[in-house]
Amino acid sequence: MSTHVSSAASSPAPGDPLAALAGLEGVPDSVEAVRKAVDRIYGHRVMRRRAMEVTAEAALRGARGSAALAGADWALEEVRRRSDFSQGSEDRTVGAALRLTAEAGQLLSVWRQSPLRVLARLHLLAAGGTGDDGEVGRPRLAGEPVDEPLIEAPLPGAVEMSGRLEGLAGLIVAGGSAPALVTAAVVHGELLALRPFSSCNGLVARAAERIVLIGAGLDPKAICPAEAGHAEQGRAAYLAAFDGYLSGSPQGMAAWIAYCGRSIELGARESTAVCEALQRGAA
């Protein structure tokens, strides 16, 4: 696990550094705001009858958002219309994002026992058919390049990356009392920082964030796509918040967690609009 995750907490709980992050200034407010936003959409009258439709639409919008951050900023209707995503690099990025959102919810039981297996599966889904087969579905080795143009932060060496990845997996398996928002934000941020695979790390990080939110019970039906919220806030805001995570300071970590919380709130707002459209018979 990253050393800055534990150092950001003023009074780390023994064996549960993520829970200590929940006490950083502003984080309790973010956790409460997210809970209220999620509760509102789950209480919408449309969810009682048409939850599966809302879930499907949320997955589409989440995939579009994640792909946009990865450089394929397509209109939602274009994503909806397409059936072939094999032609160009943007097509493949959108196809990868769609595959990840489609399968994320099916990996929950494995995630709780073996997060590294799930991450390998996510990379296999995202990178399927691209690159050297020997690099797909496994963490990078020393000297192997990483294709992740959005993130320009220094790349940890393979040994450091491997150790931190094992530490992150250990925290997930051990569980703890940290709110889902905090755990999801740390998983997302740490995977972006480590970039453990040769490609598609941003897509994988955002899919892992989705898995945490579903598995922790905050968003069990996956109707609050944080990816859509990340995209709505824009690349500049995404990178500025991520810089806070990289800093390891209490303020930076709190800002990253708050940013991720705001993304979930925006995702909930997206699905509220979907519910209202369904209610009007417009979608």
PDB file of N, CA and C in Angstrom, residues 63-106:
ATOM      1  N   ALA A  63     -19.960   3.806 -18.740  1.00  0.00           N
ATOM      2  CA  ALA A  63     -18.959   3.411 -19.739  1.00  0.00           C
ATOM      3  C   ALA A  63     -18.580   4.592 -20.619  1.00  0.00           C
ATOM      4  N   ARG A  64     -19.570   5.361 -21.045  1.00  0.00           N
ATOM      5  CA  ARG A  64     -19.273   6.536 -21.860  1.00  0.00           C
ATOM      6  C   ARG A  64     -18.357   7.498 -21.109  1.00  0.00           C
ATOM      7  N   GLY A  65     -18.633   7.699 -19.806  1.00  0.00           N
ATOM      8  CA  GLY A  65     -17.819   8.611 -19.019  1.00  0.00           C
ATOM      9  C   GLY A  65     -16.390   8.133 -18.845  1.00  0.00           C
ATOM     10  N   SER A  66     -16.217   6.848 -18.565  1.00  0.00           N
ATOM     11  CA  SER A  66     -14.872   6.311 -18.385  1.00  0.00           C
ATOM     12  C   SER A  66     -14.080   6.381 -19.686  1.00  0.00           C
ATOM     13  N   ALA A  67     -14.750   6.067 -20.799  1.00  0.00           N
ATOM     14  CA  ALA A  67     -14.083   6.142 -22.096  1.00  0.00           C
ATOM     15  C   ALA A  67     -13.687   7.572 -22.424  1.00  0.00           C
ATOM     16  N   ALA A  68     -14.543   8.541 -22.057  1.00  0.00           N
ATOM     17  CA  ALA A  68     -14.227   9.944 -22.328  1.00  0.00           C
ATOM     18  C   ALA A  68     -12.944  10.354 -21.632  1.00  0.00           C
ATOM     19  N   LEU A  69     -12.765   9.937 -20.383  1.00  0.00           N
ATOM     20  CA  LEU A  69     -11.539  10.266 -19.664  1.00  0.00           C
ATOM     21  C   LEU A  69     -10.323   9.574 -20.271  1.00  0.00           C
ATOM     22  N   ALA A  70     -10.561   8.441 -20.946  1.00  0.00           N
ATOM     23  CA  ALA A  70      -9.465   7.706 -21.589  1.00  0.00           C
ATOM     24  C   ALA A  70      -9.200   8.198 -23.010  1.00  0.00           C
ATOM     25  N   GLY A  71      -9.900   9.258 -23.431  1.00  0.00           N
ATOM     26  CA  GLY A  71      -9.602   9.857 -24.723  1.00  0.00           C
ATOM     27  C   GLY A  71     -10.620   9.616 -25.809  1.00  0.00           C
ATOM     28  N   ALA A  72     -11.704   8.896 -25.504  1.00  0.00           N
ATOM     29  CA  ALA A  72     -12.753   8.632 -26.502  1.00  0.00           C
ATOM     30  C   ALA A  72     -14.033   9.293 -26.017  1.00  0.00           C
ATOM     31  N   ASP A  73     -14.126  10.595 -26.232  1.00  0.00           N
ATOM     32  CA  ASP A  73     -15.246  11.390 -25.711  1.00  0.00           C
ATOM     33  C   ASP A  73     -16.381  11.410 -26.727  1.00  0.00           C
ATOM     34  N   TRP A  74     -17.155  10.347 -26.740  1.00  0.00           N
ATOM     35  CA  TRP A  74     -18.254  10.201 -27.684  1.00  0.00           C
ATOM     36  C   TRP A  74     -19.561  10.667 -27.054  1.00  0.00           C
ATOM     37  N   ALA A  75     -20.465  11.109 -27.924  1.00  0.00           N
ATOM     38  CA  ALA A  75     -21.817  11.412 -27.470  1.00  0.00           C
ATOM     39  C   ALA A  75     -22.491  10.123 -27.013  1.00  0.00           C
ATOM     40  N   LEU A  76     -23.363  10.251 -26.047  1.00  0.00           N
ATOM     41  CA  LEU A  76     -24.048   9.074 -25.514  1.00  0.00           C
ATOM     42  C   LEU A  76     -24.795   8.316 -26.604  1.00  0.00           C
ATOM     43  N   GLU A  77     -25.461   9.029 -27.484  1.00  0.00           N
ATOM     44  CA  GLU A  77     -26.233   8.357 -28.535  1.00  0.00           C
ATOM     45  C   GLU A  77     -25.328   7.598 -29.508  1.00  0.00           C
ATOM     46  N   GLU A  78     -24.116   8.080 -29.699  1.00  0.00           N
ATOM     47  CA  GLU A  78     -23.176   7.357 -30.563  1.00  0.00           C
ATOM     48  C   GLU A  78     -22.765   6.042 -29.904  1.00  0.00           C
ATOM     49  N   VAL A  79     -22.532   6.068 -28.601  1.00  0.00           N
ATOM     50  CA  VAL A  79     -22.208   4.834 -27.880  1.00  0.00           C
ATOM     51  C   VAL A  79     -23.382   3.867 -27.949  1.00  0.00           C
ATOM     52  N   ARG A  80     -24.573   4.397 -27.805  1.00  0.00           N
ATOM     53  CA  ARG A  80     -25.767   3.564 -27.823  1.00  0.00           C
ATOM     54  C   ARG A  80     -25.990   2.939 -29.208  1.00  0.00           C
ATOM     55  N   ARG A  81     -25.668   3.696 -30.245  1.00  0.00           N
ATOM     56  CA  ARG A  81     -25.950   3.265 -31.617  1.00  0.00           C
ATOM     57  C   ARG A  81     -24.989   2.199 -32.114  1.00  0.00           C
ATOM     58  N   ARG A  82     -23.749   2.261 -31.698  1.00  0.00           N
ATOM     59  CA  ARG A  82     -22.707   1.405 -32.257  1.00  0.00           C
ATOM     60  C   ARG A  82     -22.850  -0.046 -31.810  1.00  0.00           C
ATOM     61  N   SER A  83     -22.431  -0.938 -32.680  1.00  0.00           N
ATOM     62  CA  SER A  83     -22.356  -2.355 -32.320  1.00  0.00           C
ATOM     63  C   SER A  83     -20.961  -2.923 -32.570  1.00  0.00           C
ATOM     64  N   ASP A  84     -20.169  -2.234 -33.386  1.00  0.00           N
ATOM     65  CA  ASP A  84     -18.806  -2.678 -33.703  1.00  0.00           C
ATOM     66  C   ASP A  84     -17.830  -1.682 -33.099  1.00  0.00           C
ATOM     67  N   PHE A  85     -16.983  -2.163 -32.198  1.00  0.00           N
ATOM     68  CA  PHE A  85     -16.003  -1.291 -31.538  1.00  0.00           C
ATOM     69  C   PHE A  85     -14.578  -1.781 -31.806  1.00  0.00           C
ATOM     70  N   SER A  86     -14.343  -2.285 -32.987  1.00  0.00           N
ATOM     71  CA  SER A  86     -13.054  -2.912 -33.275  1.00  0.00           C
ATOM     72  C   SER A  86     -12.179  -2.128 -34.256  1.00  0.00           C
ATOM     73  N   GLN A  87     -12.672  -1.017 -34.764  1.00  0.00           N
ATOM     74  CA  GLN A  87     -11.972  -0.388 -35.886  1.00  0.00           C
ATOM     75  C   GLN A  87     -10.789   0.488 -35.481  1.00  0.00           C
ATOM     76  N   GLY A  88     -11.017   1.543 -34.735  1.00  0.00           N
ATOM     77  CA  GLY A  88      -9.945   2.462 -34.362  1.00  0.00           C
ATOM     78  C   GLY A  88      -9.668   2.445 -32.877  1.00  0.00           C
ATOM     79  N   SER A  89      -8.708   3.256 -32.455  1.00  0.00           N
ATOM     80  CA  SER A  89      -8.327   3.256 -31.039  1.00  0.00           C
ATOM     81  C   SER A  89      -9.460   3.770 -30.158  1.00  0.00           C
ATOM     82  N   GLU A  90     -10.181   4.794 -30.611  1.00  0.00           N
ATOM     83  CA  GLU A  90     -11.295   5.286 -29.819  1.00  0.00           C
ATOM     84  C   GLU A  90     -12.405   4.241 -29.730  1.00  0.00           C
ATOM     85  N   ASP A  91     -12.682   3.583 -30.844  1.00  0.00           N
ATOM     86  CA  ASP A  91     -13.686   2.515 -30.837  1.00  0.00           C
ATOM     87  C   ASP A  91     -13.327   1.450 -29.806  1.00  0.00           C
ATOM     88  N   ARG A  92     -12.069   1.047 -29.800  1.00  0.00           N
ATOM     89  CA  ARG A  92     -11.650  -0.005 -28.872  1.00  0.00           C
ATOM     90  C   ARG A  92     -11.735   0.466 -27.421  1.00  0.00           C
ATOM     91  N   THR A  93     -11.453   1.752 -27.190  1.00  0.00           N
ATOM     92  CA  THR A  93     -11.561   2.287 -25.838  1.00  0.00           C
ATOM     93  C   THR A  93     -13.002   2.248 -25.354  1.00  0.00           C
ATOM     94  N   VAL A  94     -13.928   2.662 -26.202  1.00  0.00           N
ATOM     95  CA  VAL A  94     -15.348   2.634 -25.827  1.00  0.00           C
ATOM     96  C   VAL A  94     -15.799   1.184 -25.609  1.00  0.00           C
ATOM     97  N   GLY A  95     -15.384   0.286 -26.489  1.00  0.00           N
ATOM     98  CA  GLY A  95     -15.736  -1.122 -26.330  1.00  0.00           C
ATOM     99  C   GLY A  95     -15.194  -1.684 -25.034  1.00  0.00           C
ATOM    100  N   ALA A  96     -13.972  -1.314 -24.677  1.00  0.00           N
ATOM    101  CA  ALA A  96     -13.378  -1.786 -23.421  1.00  0.00           C
ATOM    102  C   ALA A  96     -14.180  -1.290 -22.227  1.00  0.00           C
ATOM    103  N   ALA A  97     -14.556  -0.014 -22.245  1.00  0.00           N
ATOM    104  CA  ALA A  97     -15.329   0.541 -21.138  1.00  0.00           C
ATOM    105  C   ALA A  97     -16.678  -0.159 -21.004  1.00  0.00           C
ATOM    106  N   LEU A  98     -17.309  -0.459 -22.113  1.00  0.00           N
ATOM    107  CA  LEU A  98     -18.593  -1.166 -22.081  1.00  0.00           C
ATOM    108  C   LEU A  98     -18.438  -2.569 -21.507  1.00  0.00           C
ATOM    109  N   ARG A  99     -17.379  -3.264 -21.894  1.00  0.00           N
ATOM    110  CA  ARG A  99     -17.161  -4.614 -21.364  1.00  0.00           C
ATOM    111  C   ARG A  99     -16.924  -4.578 -19.854  1.00  0.00           C
ATOM    112  N   LEU A 100     -16.186  -3.585 -19.401  1.00  0.00           N
ATOM    113  CA  LEU A 100     -15.878  -3.490 -17.982  1.00  0.00           C
ATOM    114  C   LEU A 100     -17.129  -3.214 -17.154  1.00  0.00           C
ATOM    115  N   THR A 101     -17.946  -2.278 -17.587  1.00  0.00           N
ATOM    116  CA  THR A 101     -19.148  -1.975 -16.809  1.00  0.00           C
ATOM    117  C   THR A 101     -20.122  -3.148 -16.839  1.00  0.00           C
ATOM    118  N   ALA A 102     -20.132  -3.888 -17.931  1.00  0.00           N
ATOM    119  CA  ALA A 102     -21.042  -5.029 -18.035  1.00  0.00           C
ATOM    120  C   ALA A 102     -20.662  -6.151 -17.080  1.00  0.00           C
ATOM    121  N   GLU A 103     -19.376  -6.341 -16.824  1.00  0.00           N
ATOM    122  CA  GLU A 103     -18.930  -7.489 -16.036  1.00  0.00           C
ATOM    123  C   GLU A 103     -18.607  -7.158 -14.585  1.00  0.00           C
ATOM    124  N   ALA A 104     -18.472  -5.875 -14.266  1.00  0.00           N
ATOM    125  CA  ALA A 104     -18.014  -5.497 -12.925  1.00  0.00           C
ATOM    126  C   ALA A 104     -18.840  -6.139 -11.820  1.00  0.00           C
ATOM    127  N   GLY A 105     -20.154  -6.099 -11.943  1.00  0.00           N
ATOM    128  CA  GLY A 105     -21.007  -6.627 -10.899  1.00  0.00           C
ATOM    129  C   GLY A 105     -20.932  -8.129 -10.722  1.00  0.00           C
ATOM    130  N   GLN A 106     -20.407  -8.820 -11.737  1.00  0.00           N
ATOM    131  CA  GLN A 106     -20.323 -10.278 -11.659  1.00  0.00           C
ATOM    132  C   GLN A 106     -19.059 -10.762 -10.954  1.00  0.00           C
TER     133      GLN A 106
END
